[in-house]
Short mmCIF file of C-alpha atoms in Angstrom, two decimals:
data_model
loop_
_atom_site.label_atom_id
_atom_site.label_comp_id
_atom_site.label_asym_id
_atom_site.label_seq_id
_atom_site.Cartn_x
_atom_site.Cartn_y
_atom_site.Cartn_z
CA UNK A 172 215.09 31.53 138.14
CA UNK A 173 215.02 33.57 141.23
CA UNK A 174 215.32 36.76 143.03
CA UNK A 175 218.25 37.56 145.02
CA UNK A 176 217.32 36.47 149.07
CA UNK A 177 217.68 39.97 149.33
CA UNK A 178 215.38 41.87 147.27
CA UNK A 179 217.11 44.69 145.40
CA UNK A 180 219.53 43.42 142.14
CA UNK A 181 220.75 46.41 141.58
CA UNK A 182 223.12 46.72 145.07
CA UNK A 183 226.18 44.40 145.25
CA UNK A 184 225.29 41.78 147.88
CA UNK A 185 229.08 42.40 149.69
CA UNK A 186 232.41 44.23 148.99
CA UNK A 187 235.03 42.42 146.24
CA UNK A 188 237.37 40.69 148.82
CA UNK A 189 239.46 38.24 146.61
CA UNK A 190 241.80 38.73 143.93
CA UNK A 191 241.82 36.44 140.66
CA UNK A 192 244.44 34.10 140.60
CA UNK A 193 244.75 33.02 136.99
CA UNK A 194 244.55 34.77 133.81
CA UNK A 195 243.67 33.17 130.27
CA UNK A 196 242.33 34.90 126.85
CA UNK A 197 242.72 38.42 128.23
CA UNK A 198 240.31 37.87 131.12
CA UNK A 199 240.93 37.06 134.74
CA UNK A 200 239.55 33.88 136.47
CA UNK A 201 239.70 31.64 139.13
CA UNK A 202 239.67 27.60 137.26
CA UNK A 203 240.35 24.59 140.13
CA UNK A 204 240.48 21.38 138.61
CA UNK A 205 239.03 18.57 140.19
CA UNK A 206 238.73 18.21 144.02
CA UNK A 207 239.41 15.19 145.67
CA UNK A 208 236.94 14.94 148.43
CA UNK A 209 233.89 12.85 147.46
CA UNK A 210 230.51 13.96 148.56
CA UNK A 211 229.20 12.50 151.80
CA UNK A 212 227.55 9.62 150.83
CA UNK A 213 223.74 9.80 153.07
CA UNK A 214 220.83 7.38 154.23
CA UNK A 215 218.48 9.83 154.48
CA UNK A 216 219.01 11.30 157.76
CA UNK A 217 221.79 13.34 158.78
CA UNK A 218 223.72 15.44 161.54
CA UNK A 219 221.75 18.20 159.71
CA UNK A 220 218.10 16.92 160.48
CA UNK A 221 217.20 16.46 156.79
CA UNK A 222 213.34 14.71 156.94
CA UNK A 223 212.25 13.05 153.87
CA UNK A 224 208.73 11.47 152.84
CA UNK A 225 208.76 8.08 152.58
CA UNK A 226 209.49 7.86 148.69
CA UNK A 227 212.88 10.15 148.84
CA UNK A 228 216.17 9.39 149.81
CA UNK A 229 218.97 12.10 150.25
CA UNK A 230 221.48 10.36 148.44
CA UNK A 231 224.79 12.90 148.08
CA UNK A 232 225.82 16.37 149.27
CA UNK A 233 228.29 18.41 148.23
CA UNK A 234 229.20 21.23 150.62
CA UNK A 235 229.89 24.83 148.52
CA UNK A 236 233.40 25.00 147.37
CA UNK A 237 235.62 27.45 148.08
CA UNK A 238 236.39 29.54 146.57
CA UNK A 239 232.96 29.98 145.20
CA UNK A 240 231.34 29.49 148.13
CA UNK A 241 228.63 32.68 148.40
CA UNK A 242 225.08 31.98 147.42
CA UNK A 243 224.25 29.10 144.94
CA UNK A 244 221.66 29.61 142.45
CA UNK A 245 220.67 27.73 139.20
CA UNK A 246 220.97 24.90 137.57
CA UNK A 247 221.95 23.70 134.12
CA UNK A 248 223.02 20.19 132.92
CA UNK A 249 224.40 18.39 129.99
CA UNK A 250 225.01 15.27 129.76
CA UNK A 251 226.93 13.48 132.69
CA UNK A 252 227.52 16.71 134.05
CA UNK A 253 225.44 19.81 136.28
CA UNK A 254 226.17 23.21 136.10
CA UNK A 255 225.60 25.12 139.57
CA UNK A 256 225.07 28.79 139.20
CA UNK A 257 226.35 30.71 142.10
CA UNK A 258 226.94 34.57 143.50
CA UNK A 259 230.94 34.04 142.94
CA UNK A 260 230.99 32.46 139.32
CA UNK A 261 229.93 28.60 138.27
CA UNK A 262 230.73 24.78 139.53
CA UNK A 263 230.54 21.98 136.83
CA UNK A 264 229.93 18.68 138.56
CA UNK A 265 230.26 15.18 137.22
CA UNK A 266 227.53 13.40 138.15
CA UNK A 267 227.79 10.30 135.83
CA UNK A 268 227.43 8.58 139.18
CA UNK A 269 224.83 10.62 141.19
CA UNK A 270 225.29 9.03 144.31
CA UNK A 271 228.68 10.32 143.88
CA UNK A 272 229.19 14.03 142.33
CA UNK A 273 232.51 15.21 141.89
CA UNK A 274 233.69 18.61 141.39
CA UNK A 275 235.42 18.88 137.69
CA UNK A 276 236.08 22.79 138.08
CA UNK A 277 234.99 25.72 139.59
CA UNK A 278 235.41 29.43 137.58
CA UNK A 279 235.62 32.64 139.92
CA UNK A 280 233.79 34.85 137.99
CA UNK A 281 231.55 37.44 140.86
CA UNK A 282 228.42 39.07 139.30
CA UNK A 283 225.44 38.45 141.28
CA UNK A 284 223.35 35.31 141.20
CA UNK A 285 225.33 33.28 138.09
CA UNK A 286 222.14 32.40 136.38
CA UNK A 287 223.56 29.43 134.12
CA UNK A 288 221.87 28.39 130.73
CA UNK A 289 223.98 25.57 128.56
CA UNK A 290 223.89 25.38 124.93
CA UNK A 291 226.32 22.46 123.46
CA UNK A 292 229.86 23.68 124.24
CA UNK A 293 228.71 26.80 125.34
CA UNK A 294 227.70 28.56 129.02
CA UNK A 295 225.96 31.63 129.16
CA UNK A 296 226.35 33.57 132.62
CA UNK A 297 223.96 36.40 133.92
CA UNK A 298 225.92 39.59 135.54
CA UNK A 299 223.33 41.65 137.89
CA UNK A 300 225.74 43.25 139.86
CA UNK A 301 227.44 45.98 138.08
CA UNK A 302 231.77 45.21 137.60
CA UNK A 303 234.52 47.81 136.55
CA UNK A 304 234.74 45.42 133.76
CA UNK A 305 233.77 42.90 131.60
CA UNK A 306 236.06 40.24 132.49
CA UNK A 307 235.89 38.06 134.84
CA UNK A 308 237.92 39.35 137.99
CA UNK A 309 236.73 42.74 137.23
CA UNK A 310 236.13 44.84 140.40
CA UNK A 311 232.60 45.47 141.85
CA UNK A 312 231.70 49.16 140.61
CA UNK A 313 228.06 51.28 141.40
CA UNK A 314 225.04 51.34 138.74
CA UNK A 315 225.53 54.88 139.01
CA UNK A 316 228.75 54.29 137.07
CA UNK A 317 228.24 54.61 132.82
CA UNK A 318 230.90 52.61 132.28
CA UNK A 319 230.16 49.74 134.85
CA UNK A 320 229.66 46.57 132.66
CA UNK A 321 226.00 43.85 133.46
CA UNK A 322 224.81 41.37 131.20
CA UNK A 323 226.05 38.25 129.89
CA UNK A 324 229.03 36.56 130.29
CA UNK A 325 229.73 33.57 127.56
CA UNK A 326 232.01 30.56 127.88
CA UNK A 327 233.54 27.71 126.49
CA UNK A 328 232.99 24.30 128.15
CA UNK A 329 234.39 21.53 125.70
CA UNK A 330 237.04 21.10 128.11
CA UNK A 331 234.97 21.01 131.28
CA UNK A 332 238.51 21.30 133.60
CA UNK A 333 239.35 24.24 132.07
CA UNK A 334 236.49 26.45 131.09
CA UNK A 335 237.42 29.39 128.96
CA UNK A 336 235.96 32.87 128.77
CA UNK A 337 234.93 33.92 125.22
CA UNK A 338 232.91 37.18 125.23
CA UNK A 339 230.36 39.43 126.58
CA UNK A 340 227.59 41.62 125.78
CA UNK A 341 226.28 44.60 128.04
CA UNK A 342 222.83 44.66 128.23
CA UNK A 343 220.40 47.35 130.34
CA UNK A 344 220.20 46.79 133.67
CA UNK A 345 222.03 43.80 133.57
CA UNK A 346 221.03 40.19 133.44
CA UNK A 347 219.39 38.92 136.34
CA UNK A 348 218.13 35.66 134.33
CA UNK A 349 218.77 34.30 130.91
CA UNK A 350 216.33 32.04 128.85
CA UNK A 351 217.55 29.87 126.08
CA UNK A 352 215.59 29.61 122.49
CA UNK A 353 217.38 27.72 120.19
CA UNK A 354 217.55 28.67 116.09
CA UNK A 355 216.16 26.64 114.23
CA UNK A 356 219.24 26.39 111.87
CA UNK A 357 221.03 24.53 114.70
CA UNK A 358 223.39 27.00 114.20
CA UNK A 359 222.56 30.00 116.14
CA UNK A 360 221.14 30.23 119.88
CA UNK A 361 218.91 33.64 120.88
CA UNK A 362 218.87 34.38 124.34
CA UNK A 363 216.26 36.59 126.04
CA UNK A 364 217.70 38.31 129.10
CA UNK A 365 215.30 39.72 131.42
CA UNK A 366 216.22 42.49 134.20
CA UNK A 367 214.73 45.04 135.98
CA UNK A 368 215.01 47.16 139.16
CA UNK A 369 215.34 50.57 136.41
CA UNK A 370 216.37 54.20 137.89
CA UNK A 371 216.90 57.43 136.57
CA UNK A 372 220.23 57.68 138.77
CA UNK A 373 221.30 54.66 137.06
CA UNK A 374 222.48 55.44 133.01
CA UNK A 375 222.56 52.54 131.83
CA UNK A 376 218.66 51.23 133.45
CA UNK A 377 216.94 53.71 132.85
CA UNK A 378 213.37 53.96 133.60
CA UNK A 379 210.72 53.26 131.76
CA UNK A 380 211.93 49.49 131.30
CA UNK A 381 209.23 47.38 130.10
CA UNK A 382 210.98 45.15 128.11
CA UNK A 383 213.57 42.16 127.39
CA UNK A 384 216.84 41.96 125.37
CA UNK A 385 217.60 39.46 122.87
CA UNK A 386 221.27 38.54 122.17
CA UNK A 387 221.84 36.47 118.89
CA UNK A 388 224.76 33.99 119.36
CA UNK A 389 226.64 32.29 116.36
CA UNK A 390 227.81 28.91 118.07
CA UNK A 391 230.27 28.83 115.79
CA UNK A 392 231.47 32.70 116.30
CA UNK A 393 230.55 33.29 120.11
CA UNK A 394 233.03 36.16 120.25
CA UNK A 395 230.67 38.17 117.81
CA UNK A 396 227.60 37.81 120.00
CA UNK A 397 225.40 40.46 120.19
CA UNK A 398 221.99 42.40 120.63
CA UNK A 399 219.50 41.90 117.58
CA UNK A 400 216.54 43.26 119.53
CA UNK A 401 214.70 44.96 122.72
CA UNK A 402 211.40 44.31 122.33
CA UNK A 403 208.97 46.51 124.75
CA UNK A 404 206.46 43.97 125.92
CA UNK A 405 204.24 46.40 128.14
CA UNK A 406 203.51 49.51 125.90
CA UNK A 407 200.98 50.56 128.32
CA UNK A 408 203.27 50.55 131.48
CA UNK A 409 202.21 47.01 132.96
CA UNK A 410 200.75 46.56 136.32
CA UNK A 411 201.97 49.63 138.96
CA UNK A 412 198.77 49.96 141.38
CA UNK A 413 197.95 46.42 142.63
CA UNK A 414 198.36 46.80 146.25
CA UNK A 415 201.05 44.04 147.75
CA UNK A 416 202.55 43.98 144.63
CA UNK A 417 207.04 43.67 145.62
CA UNK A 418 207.60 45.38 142.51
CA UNK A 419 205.68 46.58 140.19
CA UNK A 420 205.76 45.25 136.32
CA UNK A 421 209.50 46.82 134.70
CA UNK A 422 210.64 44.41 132.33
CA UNK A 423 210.31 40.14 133.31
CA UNK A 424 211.76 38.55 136.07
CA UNK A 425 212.04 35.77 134.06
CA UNK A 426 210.67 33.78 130.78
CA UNK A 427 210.63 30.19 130.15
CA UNK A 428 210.73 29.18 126.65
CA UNK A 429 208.67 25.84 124.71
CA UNK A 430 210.59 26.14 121.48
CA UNK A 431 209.12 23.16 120.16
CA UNK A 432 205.80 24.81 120.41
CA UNK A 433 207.16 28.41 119.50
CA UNK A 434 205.58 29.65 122.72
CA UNK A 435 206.79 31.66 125.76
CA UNK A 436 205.62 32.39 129.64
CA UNK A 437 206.80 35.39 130.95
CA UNK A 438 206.82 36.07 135.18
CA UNK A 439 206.93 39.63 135.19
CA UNK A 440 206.52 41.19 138.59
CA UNK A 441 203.01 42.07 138.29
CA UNK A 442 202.05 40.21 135.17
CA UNK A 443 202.15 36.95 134.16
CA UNK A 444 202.24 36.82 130.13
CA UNK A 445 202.49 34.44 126.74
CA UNK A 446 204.53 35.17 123.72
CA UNK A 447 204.43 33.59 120.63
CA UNK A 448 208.32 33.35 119.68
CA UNK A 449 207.87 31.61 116.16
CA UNK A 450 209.92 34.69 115.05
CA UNK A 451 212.47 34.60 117.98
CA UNK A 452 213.70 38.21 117.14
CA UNK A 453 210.55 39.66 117.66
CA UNK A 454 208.31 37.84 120.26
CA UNK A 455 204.58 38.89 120.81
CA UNK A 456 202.80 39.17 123.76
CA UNK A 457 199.65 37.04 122.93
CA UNK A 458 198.11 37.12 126.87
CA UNK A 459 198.32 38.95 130.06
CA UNK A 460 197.20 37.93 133.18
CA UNK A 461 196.98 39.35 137.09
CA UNK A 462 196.24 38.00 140.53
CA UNK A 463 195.49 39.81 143.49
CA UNK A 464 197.07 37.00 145.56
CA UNK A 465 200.77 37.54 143.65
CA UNK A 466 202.87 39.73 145.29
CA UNK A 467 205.60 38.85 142.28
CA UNK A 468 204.93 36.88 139.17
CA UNK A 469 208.55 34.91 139.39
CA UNK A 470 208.58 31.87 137.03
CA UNK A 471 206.33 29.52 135.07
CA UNK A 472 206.64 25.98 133.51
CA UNK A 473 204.40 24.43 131.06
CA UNK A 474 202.71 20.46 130.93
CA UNK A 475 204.40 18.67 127.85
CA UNK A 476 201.02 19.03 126.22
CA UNK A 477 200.88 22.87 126.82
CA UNK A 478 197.58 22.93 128.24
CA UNK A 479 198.31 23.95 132.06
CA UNK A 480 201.09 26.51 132.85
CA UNK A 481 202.15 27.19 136.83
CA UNK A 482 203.18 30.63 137.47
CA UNK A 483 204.78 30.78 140.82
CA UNK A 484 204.54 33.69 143.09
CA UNK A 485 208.23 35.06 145.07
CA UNK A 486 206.32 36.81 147.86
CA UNK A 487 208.62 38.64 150.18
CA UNK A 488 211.12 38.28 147.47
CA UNK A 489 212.93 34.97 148.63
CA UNK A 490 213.92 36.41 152.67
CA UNK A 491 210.72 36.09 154.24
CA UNK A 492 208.96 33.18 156.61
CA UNK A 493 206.12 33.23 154.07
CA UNK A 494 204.87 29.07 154.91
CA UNK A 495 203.04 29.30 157.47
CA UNK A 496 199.27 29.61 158.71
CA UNK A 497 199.37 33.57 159.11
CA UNK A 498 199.61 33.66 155.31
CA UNK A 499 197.76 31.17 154.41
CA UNK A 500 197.59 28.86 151.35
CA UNK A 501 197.40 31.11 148.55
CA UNK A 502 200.32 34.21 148.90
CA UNK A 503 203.83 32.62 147.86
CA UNK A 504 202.04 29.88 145.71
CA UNK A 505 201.80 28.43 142.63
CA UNK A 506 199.01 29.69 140.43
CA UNK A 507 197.86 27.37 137.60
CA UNK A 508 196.31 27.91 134.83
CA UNK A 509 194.89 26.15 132.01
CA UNK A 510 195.50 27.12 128.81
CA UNK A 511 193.23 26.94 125.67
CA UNK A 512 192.88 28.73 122.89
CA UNK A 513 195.40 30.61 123.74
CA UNK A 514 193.62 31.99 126.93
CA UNK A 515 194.63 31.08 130.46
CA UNK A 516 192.41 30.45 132.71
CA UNK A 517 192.74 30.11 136.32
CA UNK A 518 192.51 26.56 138.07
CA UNK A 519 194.14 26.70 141.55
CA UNK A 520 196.90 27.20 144.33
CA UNK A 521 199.61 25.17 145.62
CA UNK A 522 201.17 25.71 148.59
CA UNK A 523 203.71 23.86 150.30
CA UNK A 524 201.32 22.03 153.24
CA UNK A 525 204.15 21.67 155.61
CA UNK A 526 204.54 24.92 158.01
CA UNK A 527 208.00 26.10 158.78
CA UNK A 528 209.10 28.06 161.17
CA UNK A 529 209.54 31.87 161.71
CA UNK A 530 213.12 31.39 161.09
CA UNK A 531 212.94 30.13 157.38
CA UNK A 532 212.80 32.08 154.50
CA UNK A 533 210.12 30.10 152.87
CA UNK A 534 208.55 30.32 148.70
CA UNK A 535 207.81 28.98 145.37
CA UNK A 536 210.84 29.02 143.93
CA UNK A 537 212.43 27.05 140.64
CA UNK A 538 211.45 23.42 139.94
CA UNK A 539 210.71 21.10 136.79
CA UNK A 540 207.92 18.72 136.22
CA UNK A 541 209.04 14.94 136.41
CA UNK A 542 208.93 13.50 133.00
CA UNK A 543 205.80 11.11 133.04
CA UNK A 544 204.63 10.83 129.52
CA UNK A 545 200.75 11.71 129.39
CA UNK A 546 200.74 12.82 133.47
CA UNK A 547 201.61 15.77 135.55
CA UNK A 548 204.18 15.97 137.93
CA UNK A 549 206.32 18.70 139.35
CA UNK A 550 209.54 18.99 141.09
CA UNK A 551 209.70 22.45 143.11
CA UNK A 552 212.49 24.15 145.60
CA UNK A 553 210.83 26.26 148.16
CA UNK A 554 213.87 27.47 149.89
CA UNK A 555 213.88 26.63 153.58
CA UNK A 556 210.65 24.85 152.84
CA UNK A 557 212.86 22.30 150.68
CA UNK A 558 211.85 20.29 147.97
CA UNK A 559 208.54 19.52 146.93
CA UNK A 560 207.29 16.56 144.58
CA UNK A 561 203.70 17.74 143.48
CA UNK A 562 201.26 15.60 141.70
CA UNK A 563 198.47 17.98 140.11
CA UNK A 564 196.91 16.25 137.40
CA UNK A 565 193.87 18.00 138.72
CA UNK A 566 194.99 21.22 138.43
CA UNK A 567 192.01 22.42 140.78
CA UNK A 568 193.12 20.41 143.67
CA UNK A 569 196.83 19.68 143.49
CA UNK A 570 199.12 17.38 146.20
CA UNK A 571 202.45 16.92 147.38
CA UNK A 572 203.21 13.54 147.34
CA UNK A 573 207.01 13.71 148.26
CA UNK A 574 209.41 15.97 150.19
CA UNK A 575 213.12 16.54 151.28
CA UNK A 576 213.23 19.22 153.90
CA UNK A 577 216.20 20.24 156.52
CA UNK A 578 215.72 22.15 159.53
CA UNK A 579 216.15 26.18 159.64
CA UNK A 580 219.92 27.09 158.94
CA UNK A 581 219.68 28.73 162.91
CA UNK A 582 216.98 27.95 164.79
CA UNK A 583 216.76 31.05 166.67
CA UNK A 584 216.63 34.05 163.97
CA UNK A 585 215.71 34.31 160.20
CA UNK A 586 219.07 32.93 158.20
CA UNK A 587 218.82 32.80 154.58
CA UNK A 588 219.55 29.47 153.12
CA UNK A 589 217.19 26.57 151.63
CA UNK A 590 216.34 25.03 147.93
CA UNK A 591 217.12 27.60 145.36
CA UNK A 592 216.54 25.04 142.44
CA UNK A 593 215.20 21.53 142.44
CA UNK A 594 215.02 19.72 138.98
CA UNK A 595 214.28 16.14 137.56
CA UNK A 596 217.21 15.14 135.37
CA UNK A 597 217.64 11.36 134.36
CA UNK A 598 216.71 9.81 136.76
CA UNK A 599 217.78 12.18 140.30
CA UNK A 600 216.37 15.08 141.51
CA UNK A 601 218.97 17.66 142.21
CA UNK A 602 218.88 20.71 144.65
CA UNK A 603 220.92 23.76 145.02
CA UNK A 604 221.03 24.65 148.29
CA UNK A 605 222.10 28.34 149.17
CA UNK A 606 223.76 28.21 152.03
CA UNK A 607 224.32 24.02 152.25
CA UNK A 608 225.87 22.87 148.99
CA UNK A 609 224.41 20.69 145.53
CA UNK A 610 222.24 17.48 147.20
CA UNK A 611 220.99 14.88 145.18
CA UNK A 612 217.66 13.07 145.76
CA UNK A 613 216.24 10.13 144.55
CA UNK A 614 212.78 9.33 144.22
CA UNK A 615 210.98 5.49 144.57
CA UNK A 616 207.78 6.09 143.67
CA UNK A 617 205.46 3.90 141.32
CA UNK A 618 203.86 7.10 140.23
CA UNK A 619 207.16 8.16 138.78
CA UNK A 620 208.51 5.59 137.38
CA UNK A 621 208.12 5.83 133.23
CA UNK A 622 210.46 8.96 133.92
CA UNK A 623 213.41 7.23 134.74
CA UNK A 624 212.52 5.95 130.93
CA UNK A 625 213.15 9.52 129.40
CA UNK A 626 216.88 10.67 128.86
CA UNK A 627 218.13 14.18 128.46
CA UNK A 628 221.63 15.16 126.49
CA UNK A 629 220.88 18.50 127.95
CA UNK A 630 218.50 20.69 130.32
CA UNK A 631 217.92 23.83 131.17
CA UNK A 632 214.74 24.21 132.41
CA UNK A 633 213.63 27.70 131.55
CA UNK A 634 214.24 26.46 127.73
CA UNK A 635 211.60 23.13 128.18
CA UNK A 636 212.30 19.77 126.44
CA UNK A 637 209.59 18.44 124.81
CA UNK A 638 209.68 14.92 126.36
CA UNK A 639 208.69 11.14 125.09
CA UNK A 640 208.59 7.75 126.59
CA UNK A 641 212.12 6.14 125.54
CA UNK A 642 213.33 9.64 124.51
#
């Protein structure tokens, strides 16, 4: 899950220009039901030069909806349907035929970035931009304001045409990403919200912030949500003097959870860290580690076995032309590690081999790894850069063996736009594209094919599946 493009959560991204238009259990959103245009059905290469390796097809696009229509983010799925996070609120999308995605609804619901994380009939929704309120339609406000609410937002999706808005909780400095670990009652759902950007102007992120929130959720109560803990996960401070670093270490950019293993990576600015979470209230940093290269420690995936983690580096924070030979091939990267023992232990760099141009912002950024029972594949967004199918099953020399890449959203200056998210999911590779809407890819590859075998009810991929042939 990603920084903004621009790199400072804690300032609203534009003024509140629209007015909510429908009002349901005391709280004001926007809910369209479904639209009727289709999404352009595509061979692979259209009016917007999209290039593709040989192996991927660009099989649907769906341009942003209005009216959330700012910058898309995240991604979440269940079942036949994806979630797509987004600056203005949420779209669900029936993709039962992916060729074909169809727009079920779309909730105006502004906040910053929409992180999305689903959880049976239930959506939980990041707010990083402070609001007047907690509702949805609330006005933008300042951080400066006590009373301005950030944190999460939490709905209800059984009826995916009409989802309904069920609570909040405010949480400091906001929510900039959210990461799912299930109870292991079934019953309840923990959520660890990471944030940062702290001030001493700012009363409710205050500084020194050096650690996560955890929000317990009854899925059957969802109304009485709330904070169980705030666990401080750098006592001594974190990393502040590395030179290059974007920020320094305040808090996690974001955490991706293995629940099945009761284990944690954390992408913390200038740290990359493990937690053991077999006591989900009260996680414990188990190992820290730094890289000179990393300018800031963004996100991380595990292997299914949990022997490699990547750790993926946001250099520039998202907005800068960062692939190209001036930086070379190991600033805006993936870092992987192995992992035994407990102990992580460097391996290599991946970096997208294709050069862009000066006018793409261009970075690791979210992806998944492609479900191959006993192998290693990985699905990656780079922003402008595209998407990136990565093979490193020799995690000392890893390759792309795939790509979907357009040409820069204006040719002539630095635009922001490109691959926010790219994940696997049952078959199709999906992308959310910031400026250019939700494309779908698929992938003919021989390499690749036992995935098609494994079958998800649900994904979110900061909250890792542990995956089997047939599954």
């Amino acid at each position: 899950m990603p920084t903004s493009p621009t790199p400072s959560p804690r300032r609203p991204v534009r003024s509140q220009a629209r007015r909510t238009l429908l009002t349901f259990a005391g709280a004001a959103s926007l809910v369209l039901g479904a639209v009727a245009a289709p999404a352009a059905a595509l061979d692979g290469s259209s009016a917007d030069d999209v290039e593709t390796s040989d192996n991927v097809t660009h099989v649907a696009n769906f341009p942003k909806p209005s009216p959330v229509d700012n910058t898309n983010s995240d991604l979440a799925f269940t079942g036949d349907y994806a979630i797509s996070g987004n600056y203005d609120g949420f779209v669900i999308y029936d993709i039962s035929t992916p060729e074909s995605p169809k727009i079920v609804s779309t909730v105006l619901c502004e906040g910053g970035q929409g992180d999305v994380t689903v959880s049976g009939d239930l959506l939980y929704f990041s707010v990083d931009y402070p609001r007047a309120g907690e509702e949805c339609g609330a006005a933008q406000s300042s951080p400066a304001d006590p009373n301005a609410f950030e944190g999460m937002r939490i709905f209800d999706i059984s009826d995916k045409s009409a989802p309904k808005y069920v609570s909040a909780v405010r949480t400091d400095c906001g929510s900039h990403t959210n990461t799912l670990v299930p109870g292991k009652d079934g019953e309840t759902d923990y959520i660890y919200v990471s944030s940062y950007a702290p001030s001493d102007r700012y009363p409710n992120c205050q500084t020194p912030h050096d650690k996560i929130t955890i929000i317990e959720v009854d899925k059957n109560d969802p109304a009485s949500a709330a904070i169980v803990n705030e666990p401080v996960l750098f006592p001594d401070g974190g990393n502040h003097d590395q030179p290059g670093l974007l920020r320094p270490t305040e808090g996690c950019h974001d955490l991706t959870s293995y629940p099945s293993k009761d284990i944690a990576a954390g992408a913390c600015m200038g740290d990359g860290i493990l937690m053991d979470i077999s006591d989900p209230v009260n996680p414990v940093v188990t190992e820290r580690v730094r890289d000179e290269n990393f300018a800031f420690w963004h996100s991380a995936t595990f292997t299914n076995d949990a022997t490699t983690v990547l750790f993926h580096d946001e250099l520039g924070g998202g907005g800068a032309a960062t692939c190209n030979e001036r930086i070379g091939p190991q600033r805006g990267a993936d870092a992987i590690y192995s992992l035994k023992g407990g102990k992580l232990d460097f391996e290599g760099y991946y970096k997208l081999p294709r050069h862009q141009t000066n006018a793409e912002n261009c970075v690791a950024h979210n992806g998944s790894l492609i479900p191959v029972p006993g192998q290693n594949f990985f699905v990656q967004a780079w922003y402008q850069g595209g998407v990136s199918i990565i093979d490193f099953n020799d995690p000392s020399d890893p390759k792309e063996i795939g790509y979907f890449d357009r040409g820069p959203v204006n040719e002539d200056r630095l635009v922001s736009g490109g691959s926010w998210s790219a994940y696997y999911y049952n078959g199709y590779i999906y992308s959310n594209e910031i400026a250019r809407g939700f494309d779908v890819l698929k992938v003919d590859d021989r390499r690749l094919k036992p995935a098609e075998k494994v079958t998800y009810e649900e994904f979110n991929p900061q909250s890792q599946p542990r995956y089997k042939p047939g599954r």
